[in-house]
Short mmCIF file of C-alpha atoms and ligand atoms in Angstrom, two decimals:
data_model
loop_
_atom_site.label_atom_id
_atom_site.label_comp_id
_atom_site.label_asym_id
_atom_site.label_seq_id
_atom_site.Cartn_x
_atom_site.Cartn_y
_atom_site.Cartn_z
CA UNK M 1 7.00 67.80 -24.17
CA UNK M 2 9.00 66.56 -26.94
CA UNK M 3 11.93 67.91 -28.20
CA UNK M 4 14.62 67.17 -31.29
CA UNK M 5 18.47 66.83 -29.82
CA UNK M 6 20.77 67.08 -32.17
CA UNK M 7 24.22 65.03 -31.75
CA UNK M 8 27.03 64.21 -33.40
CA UNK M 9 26.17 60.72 -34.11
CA UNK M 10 22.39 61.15 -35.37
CA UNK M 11 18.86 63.33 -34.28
CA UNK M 12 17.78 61.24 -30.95
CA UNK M 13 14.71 61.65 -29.54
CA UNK M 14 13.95 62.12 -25.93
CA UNK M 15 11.27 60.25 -24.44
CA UNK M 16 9.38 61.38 -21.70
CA UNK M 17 7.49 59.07 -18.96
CA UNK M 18 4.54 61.01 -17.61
CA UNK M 19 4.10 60.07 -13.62
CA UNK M 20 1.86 61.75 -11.45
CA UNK M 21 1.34 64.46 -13.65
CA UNK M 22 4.86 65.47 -13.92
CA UNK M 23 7.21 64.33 -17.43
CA UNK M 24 10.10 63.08 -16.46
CA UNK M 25 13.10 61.94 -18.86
CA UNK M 26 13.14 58.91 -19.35
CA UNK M 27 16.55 58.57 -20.21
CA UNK M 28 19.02 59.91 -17.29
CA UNK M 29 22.86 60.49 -16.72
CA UNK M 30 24.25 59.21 -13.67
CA UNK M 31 27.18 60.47 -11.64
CA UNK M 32 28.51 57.76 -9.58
CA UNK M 33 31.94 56.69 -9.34
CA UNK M 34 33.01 59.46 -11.63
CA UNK M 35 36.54 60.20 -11.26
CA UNK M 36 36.19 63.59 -9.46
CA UNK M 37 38.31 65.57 -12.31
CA UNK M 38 36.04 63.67 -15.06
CA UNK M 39 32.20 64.84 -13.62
CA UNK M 40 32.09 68.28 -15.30
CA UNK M 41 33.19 67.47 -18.63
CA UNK M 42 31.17 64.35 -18.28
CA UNK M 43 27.75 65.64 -17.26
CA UNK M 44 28.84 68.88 -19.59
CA UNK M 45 28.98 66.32 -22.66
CA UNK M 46 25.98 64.53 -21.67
CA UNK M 47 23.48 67.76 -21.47
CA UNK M 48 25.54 68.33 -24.97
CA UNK M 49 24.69 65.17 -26.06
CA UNK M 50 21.00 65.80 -24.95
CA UNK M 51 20.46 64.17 -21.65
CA UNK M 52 18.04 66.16 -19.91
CA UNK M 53 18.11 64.31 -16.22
CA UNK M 54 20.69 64.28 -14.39
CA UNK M 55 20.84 62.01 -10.82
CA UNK M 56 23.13 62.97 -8.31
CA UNK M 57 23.30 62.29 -4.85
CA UNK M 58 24.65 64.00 -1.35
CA UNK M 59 27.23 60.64 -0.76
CA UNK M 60 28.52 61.21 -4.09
CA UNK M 61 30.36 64.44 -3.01
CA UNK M 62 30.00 66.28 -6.37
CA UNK M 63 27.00 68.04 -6.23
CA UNK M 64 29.38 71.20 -6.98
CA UNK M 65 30.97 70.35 -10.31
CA UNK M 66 27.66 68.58 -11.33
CA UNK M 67 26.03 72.17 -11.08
CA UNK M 68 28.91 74.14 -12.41
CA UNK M 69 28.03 72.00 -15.81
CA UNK M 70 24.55 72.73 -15.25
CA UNK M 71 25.16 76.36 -15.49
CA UNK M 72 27.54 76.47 -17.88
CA UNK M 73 25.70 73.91 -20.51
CA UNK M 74 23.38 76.90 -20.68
CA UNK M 75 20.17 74.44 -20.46
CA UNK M 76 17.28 76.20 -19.23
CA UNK M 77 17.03 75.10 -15.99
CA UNK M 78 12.62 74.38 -17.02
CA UNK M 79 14.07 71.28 -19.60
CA UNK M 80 15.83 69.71 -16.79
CA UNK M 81 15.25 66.79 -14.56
CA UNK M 82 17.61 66.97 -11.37
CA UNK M 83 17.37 64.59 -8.84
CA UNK M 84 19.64 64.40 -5.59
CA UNK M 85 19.92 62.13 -2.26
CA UNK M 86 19.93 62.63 1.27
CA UNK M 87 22.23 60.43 3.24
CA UNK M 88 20.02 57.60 4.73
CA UNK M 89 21.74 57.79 8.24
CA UNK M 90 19.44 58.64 10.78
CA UNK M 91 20.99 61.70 12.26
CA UNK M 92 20.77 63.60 8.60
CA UNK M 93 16.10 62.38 8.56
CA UNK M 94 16.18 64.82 12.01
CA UNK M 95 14.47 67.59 11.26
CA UNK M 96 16.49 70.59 10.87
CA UNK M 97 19.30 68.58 9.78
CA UNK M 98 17.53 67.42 6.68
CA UNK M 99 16.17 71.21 6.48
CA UNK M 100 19.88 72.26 6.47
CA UNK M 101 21.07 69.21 4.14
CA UNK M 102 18.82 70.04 1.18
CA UNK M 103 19.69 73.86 1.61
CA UNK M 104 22.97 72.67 1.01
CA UNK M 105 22.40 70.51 -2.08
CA UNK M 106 20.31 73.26 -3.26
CA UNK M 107 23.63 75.37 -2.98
CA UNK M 108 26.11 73.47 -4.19
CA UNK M 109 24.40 72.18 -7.24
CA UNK M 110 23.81 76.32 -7.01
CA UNK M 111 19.89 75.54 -8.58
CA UNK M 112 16.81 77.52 -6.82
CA UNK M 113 14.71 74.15 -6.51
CA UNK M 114 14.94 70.03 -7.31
CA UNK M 115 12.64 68.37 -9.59
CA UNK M 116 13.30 65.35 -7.48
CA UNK M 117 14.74 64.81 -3.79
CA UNK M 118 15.66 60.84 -2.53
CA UNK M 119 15.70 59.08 0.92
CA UNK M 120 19.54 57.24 -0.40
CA UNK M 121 18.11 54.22 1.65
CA UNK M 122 16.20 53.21 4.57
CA UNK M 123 18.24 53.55 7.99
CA UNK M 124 15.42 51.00 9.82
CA UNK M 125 15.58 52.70 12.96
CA UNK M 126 13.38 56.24 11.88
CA UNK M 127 9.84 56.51 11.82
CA UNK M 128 9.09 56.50 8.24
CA UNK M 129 5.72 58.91 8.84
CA UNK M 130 8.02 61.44 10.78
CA UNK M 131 10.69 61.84 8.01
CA UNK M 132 8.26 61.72 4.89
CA UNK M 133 6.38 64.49 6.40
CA UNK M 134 9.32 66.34 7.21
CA UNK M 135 10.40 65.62 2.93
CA UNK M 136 6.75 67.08 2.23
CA UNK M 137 7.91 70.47 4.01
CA UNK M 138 10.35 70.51 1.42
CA UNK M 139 8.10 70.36 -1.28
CA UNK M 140 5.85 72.67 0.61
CA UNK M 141 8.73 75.28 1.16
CA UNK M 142 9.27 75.37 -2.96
CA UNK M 143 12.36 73.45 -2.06
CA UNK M 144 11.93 70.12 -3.98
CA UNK M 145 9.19 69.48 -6.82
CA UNK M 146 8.70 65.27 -6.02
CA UNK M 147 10.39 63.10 -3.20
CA UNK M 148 11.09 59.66 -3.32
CA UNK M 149 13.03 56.49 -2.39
CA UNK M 150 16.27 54.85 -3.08
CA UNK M 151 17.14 51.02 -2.06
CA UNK M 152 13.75 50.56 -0.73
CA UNK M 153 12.74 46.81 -0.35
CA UNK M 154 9.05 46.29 -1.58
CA UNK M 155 7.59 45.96 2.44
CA UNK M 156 9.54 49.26 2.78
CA UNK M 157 7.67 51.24 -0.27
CA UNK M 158 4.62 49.73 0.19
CA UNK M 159 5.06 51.45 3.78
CA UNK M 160 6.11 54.96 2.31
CA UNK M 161 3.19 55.06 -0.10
CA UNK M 162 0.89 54.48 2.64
CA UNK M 163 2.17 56.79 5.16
CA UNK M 164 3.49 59.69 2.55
CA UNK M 165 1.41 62.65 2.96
CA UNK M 166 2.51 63.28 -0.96
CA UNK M 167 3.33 60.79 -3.40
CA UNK M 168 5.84 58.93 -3.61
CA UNK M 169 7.42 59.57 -6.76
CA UNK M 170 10.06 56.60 -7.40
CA UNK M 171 12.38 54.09 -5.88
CA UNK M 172 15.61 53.90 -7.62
CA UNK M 173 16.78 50.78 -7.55
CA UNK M 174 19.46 48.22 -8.95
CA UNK M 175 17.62 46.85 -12.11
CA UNK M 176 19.00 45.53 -15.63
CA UNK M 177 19.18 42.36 -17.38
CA UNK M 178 20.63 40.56 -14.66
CA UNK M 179 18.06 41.15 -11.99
CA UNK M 180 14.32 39.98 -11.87
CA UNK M 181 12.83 43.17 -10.74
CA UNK M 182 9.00 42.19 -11.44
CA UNK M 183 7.32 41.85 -8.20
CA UNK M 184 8.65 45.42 -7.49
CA UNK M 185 7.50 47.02 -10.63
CA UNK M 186 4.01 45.31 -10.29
CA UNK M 187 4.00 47.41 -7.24
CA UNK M 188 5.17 50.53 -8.84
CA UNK M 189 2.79 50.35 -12.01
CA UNK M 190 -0.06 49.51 -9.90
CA UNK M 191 0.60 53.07 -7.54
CA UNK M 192 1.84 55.28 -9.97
CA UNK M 193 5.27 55.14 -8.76
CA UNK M 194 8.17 55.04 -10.96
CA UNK M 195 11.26 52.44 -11.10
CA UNK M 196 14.76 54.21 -11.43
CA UNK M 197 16.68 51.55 -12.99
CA UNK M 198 20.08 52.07 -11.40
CA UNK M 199 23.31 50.32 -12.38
CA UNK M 200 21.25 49.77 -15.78
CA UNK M 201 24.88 47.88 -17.63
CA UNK M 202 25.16 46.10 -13.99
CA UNK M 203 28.38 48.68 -13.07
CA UNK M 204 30.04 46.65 -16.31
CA UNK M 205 28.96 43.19 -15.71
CA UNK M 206 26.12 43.18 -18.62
CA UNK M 207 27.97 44.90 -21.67
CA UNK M 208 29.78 41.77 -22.58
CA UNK M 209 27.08 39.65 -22.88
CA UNK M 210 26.36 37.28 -25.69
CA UNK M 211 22.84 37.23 -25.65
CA UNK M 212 22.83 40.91 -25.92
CA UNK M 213 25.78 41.60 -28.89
CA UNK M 214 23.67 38.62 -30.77
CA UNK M 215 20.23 40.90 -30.17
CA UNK M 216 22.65 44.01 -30.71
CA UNK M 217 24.26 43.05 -33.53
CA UNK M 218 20.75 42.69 -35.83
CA UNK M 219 20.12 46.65 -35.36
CA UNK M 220 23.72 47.72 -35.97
CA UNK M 221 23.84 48.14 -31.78
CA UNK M 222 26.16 47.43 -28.79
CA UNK M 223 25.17 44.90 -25.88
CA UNK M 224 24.90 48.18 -23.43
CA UNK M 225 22.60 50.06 -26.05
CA UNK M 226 20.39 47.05 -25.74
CA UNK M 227 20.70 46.57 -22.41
CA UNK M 228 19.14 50.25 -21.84
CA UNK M 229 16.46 49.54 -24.40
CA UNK M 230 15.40 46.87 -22.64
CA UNK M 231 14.47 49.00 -19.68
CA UNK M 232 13.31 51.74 -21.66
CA UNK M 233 10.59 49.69 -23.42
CA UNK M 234 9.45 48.64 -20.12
CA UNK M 235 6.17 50.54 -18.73
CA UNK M 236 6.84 53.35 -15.78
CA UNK M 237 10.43 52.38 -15.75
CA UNK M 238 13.29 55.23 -16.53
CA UNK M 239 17.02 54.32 -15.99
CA UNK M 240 20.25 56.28 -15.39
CA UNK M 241 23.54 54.99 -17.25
CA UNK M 242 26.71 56.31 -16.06
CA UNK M 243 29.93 56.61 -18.29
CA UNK M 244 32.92 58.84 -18.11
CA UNK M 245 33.90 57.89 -21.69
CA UNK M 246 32.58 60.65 -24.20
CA UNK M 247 31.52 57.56 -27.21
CA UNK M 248 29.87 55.71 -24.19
CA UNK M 249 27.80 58.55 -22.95
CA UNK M 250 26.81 59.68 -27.16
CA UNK M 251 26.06 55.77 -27.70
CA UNK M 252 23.91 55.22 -24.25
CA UNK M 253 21.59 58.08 -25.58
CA UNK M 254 21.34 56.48 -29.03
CA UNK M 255 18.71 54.13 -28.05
CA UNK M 256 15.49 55.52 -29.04
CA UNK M 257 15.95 54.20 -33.13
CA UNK M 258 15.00 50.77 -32.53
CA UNK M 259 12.63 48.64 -30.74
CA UNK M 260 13.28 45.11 -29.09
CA UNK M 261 10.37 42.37 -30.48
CA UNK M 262 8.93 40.56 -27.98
CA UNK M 263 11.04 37.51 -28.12
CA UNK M 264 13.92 39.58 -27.63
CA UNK M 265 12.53 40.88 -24.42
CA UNK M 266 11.96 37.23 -23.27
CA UNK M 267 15.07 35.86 -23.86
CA UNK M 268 16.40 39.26 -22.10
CA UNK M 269 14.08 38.81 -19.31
CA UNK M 270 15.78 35.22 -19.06
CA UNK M 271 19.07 36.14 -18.72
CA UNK M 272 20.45 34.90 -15.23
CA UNK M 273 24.23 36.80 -15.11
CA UNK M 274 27.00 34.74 -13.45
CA UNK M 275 26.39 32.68 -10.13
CA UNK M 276 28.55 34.85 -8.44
CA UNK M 277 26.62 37.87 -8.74
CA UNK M 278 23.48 36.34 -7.73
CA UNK M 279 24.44 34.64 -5.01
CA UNK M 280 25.79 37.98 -3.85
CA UNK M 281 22.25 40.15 -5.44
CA UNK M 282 19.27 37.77 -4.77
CA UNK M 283 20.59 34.85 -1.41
CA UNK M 284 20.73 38.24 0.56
CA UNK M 285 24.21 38.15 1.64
CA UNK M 286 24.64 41.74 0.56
CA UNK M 287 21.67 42.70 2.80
CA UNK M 288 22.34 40.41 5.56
CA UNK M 289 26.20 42.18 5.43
CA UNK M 290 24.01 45.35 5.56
CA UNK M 291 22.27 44.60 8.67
CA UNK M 292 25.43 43.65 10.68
CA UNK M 293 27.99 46.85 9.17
CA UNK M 294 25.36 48.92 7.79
CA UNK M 295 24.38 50.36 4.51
CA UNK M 296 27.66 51.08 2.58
CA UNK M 297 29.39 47.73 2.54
CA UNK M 298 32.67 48.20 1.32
CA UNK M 299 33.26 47.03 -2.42
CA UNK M 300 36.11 44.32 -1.38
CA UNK M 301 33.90 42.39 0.85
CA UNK M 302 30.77 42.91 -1.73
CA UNK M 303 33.58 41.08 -4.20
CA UNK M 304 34.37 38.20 -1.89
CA UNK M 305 30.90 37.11 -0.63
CA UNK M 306 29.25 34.31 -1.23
CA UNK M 307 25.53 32.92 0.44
CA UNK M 308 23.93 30.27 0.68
CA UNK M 309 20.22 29.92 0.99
CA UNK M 310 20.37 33.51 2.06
CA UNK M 311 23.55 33.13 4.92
CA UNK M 312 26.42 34.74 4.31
CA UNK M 313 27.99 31.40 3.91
CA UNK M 314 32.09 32.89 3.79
CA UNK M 315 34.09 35.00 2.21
CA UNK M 316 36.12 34.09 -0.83
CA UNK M 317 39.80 34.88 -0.96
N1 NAP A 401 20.64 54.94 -5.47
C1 NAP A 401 21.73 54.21 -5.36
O1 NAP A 401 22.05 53.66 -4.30
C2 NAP A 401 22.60 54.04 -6.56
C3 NAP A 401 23.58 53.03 -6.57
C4 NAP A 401 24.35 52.88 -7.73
C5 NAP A 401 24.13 53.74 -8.81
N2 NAP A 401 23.19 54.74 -8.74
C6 NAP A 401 22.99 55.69 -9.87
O2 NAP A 401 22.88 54.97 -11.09
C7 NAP A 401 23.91 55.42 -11.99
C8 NAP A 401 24.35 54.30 -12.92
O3 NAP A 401 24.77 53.15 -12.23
P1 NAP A 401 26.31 52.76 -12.01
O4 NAP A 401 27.13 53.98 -12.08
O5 NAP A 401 26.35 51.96 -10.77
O6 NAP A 401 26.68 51.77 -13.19
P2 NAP A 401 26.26 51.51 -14.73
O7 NAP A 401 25.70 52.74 -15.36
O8 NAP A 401 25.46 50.25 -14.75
O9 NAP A 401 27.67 51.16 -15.36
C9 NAP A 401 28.71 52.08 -15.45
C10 NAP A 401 29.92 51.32 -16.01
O10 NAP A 401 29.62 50.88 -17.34
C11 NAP A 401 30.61 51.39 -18.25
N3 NAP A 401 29.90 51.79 -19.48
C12 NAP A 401 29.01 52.79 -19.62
N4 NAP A 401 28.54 52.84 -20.87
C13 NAP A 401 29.17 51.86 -21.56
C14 NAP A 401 29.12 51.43 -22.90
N5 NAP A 401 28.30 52.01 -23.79
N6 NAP A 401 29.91 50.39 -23.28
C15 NAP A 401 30.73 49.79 -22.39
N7 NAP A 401 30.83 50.16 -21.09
C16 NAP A 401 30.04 51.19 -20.67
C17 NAP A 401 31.24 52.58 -17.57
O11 NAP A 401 32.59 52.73 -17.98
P3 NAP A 401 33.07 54.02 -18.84
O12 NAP A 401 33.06 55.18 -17.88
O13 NAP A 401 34.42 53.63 -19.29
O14 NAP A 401 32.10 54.19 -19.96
C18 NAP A 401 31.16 52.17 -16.10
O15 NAP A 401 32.25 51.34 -15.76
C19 NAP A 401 25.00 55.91 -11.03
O16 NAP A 401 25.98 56.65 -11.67
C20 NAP A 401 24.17 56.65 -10.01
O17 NAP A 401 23.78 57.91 -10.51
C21 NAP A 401 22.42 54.88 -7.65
#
């Protein structure tokens, strides 16, 4: 399933990742953070553009304009890759809450089923058999195509795969030049299961980097362009830029003319990002911060953490 999208910048092709049978898009849109008066005509210009997986989620709150430009893009809805998210919080992984809940994204994205339905993260406190074989009445019912995981930790997935009564399609998690995601994706390639590369320009953080615009600048790209190369050459992993900027979202799907050697990959794979961010990313103080307020941890604290050796250590400012 290839197909020939032509844009106004150049004829992109659309790669697709086969997992479990199913061909997925490699190359998604994401809807995050979107201004709310900026999703339609952003997701409308992406499908235009000739994204063809789109990722969504309940917590986003925008499942309605997201499917309004689904409908009107005139896309048949067969070339399409939706995926949406469930709220992790226990009380929505009861049973005929979650029924209700995916009704509901099924209605306000106003489509009749989802290639792809997520757990947004793992509450701790569920049984993990109960709610995945709840999920796999979805896919029984018609409802949802594929489930899967978001924010899972690698003891967490392993879990799900071996307690999923169907497969476990993905885990989308952060991933991009900043982060060493290998341990997880040895996991993933070994099982079938595919990464979602979220936050794939690090919300921002990676697009001014040097190492990139050098590596950029030899194939007439930007940092970000090679940023999502980077994942996209990477076996079973797909990713899901986000942009509200019409250039941004053309030049994020103009990534398929060019291939990274392999010592551009290494030096990539080196890249560290600023101490900052992984002191907040890798010494756990974001999950520790988790553990004690819960899973959304509001961006100002996120800002002004800092660990050490994996304790919050203070807050800065
Ligand atoms: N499962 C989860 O818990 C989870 C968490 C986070 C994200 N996600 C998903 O992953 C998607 C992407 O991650 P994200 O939204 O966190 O961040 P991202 O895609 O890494 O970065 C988005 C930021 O990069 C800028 N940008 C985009 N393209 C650019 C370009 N070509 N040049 C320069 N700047 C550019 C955007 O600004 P402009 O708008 O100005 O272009 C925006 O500020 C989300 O939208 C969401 O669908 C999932």
């Amino acid at each position: 399933m290839q197909e020939s999208i032509q844009t106004d910048v150049q004829t992109t092709e659309q790669t697709y990742l086969t997992v479990q049978g199913a061909e997925v898009p490699a190359l998604g849109f994401g809807t995050y953070h979107l201004p709310d008066d900026q999703v339609y005509d952003a997701v409308s210009t992406a499908l235009d553009v000739g994204y063809r997986h789109i990722d969504t989620a309940m917590g986003y709150d925008n499942e309605i304009d997201v499917g309004r430009a689904i409908r009107d893009s005139g896309v048949p809805r067969e070339d399409l890759w939706v995926t949406t998210k469930l709220l992790g919080y226990r009380e929505v992984l009861f049973h005929d809450n979650m029924m209700d809940a995916t009704r509901n994204r099924l209605e306000q994205l106003d489509l009749e089923y989802l290639d792809l339905l997520l757990i947004h993260w793992w509450d701790g406190a569920s049984d993990m058999a109960t709610v995945l074989e709840y999920m796999s009445e979805l896919v029984e019912e018609g409802l949802v195509r594929h489930i899967g995981v978001s924010n899972f930790s690698l003891e967490e997935l392993q879990e799900a795969v071996r307690v999923s009564p169907v497969p476990i399609f993905t885990n989308q998690i952060e991933y991009h030049a900043y982060l060493d995601r290998s341990e997880m994706l040895a996991f993933c390639r070994a099982n079938d299961v595919l990464l979602t590369a979220y936050s794939p320009l690090g919300q921002g953080l990676v697009v001014g980097d040097a190492v990139l615009s050098e590596i950029g600048a030899r194939y007439g790209k930007t940092a970000a362009q090679v940023a999502i190369r980077w994942l996209l050459q990477q076996e079973g992993v797909s990713t899901i830029p986000r942009s509200a900027n019409p250039k941004h979202i053309r030049a994020n799907f103009d990534v398929m003319d060019f291939e990274l050697t392999r010592d551009e990959i290494r030096r990539i794979d080196e890249l560290e990002g600023p101490l900052m961010y992984r002191l907040n990313r890798e010494g756990g103080a974001i999950y520790e911060l988790r553990g004690a307020l819960g899973p959304v941890v509001p961006d100002f604290l996120r800002e002004r953490l800092v660990s050490v050796g994996g304790r919050v250590a203070r807050l800065v400012g």
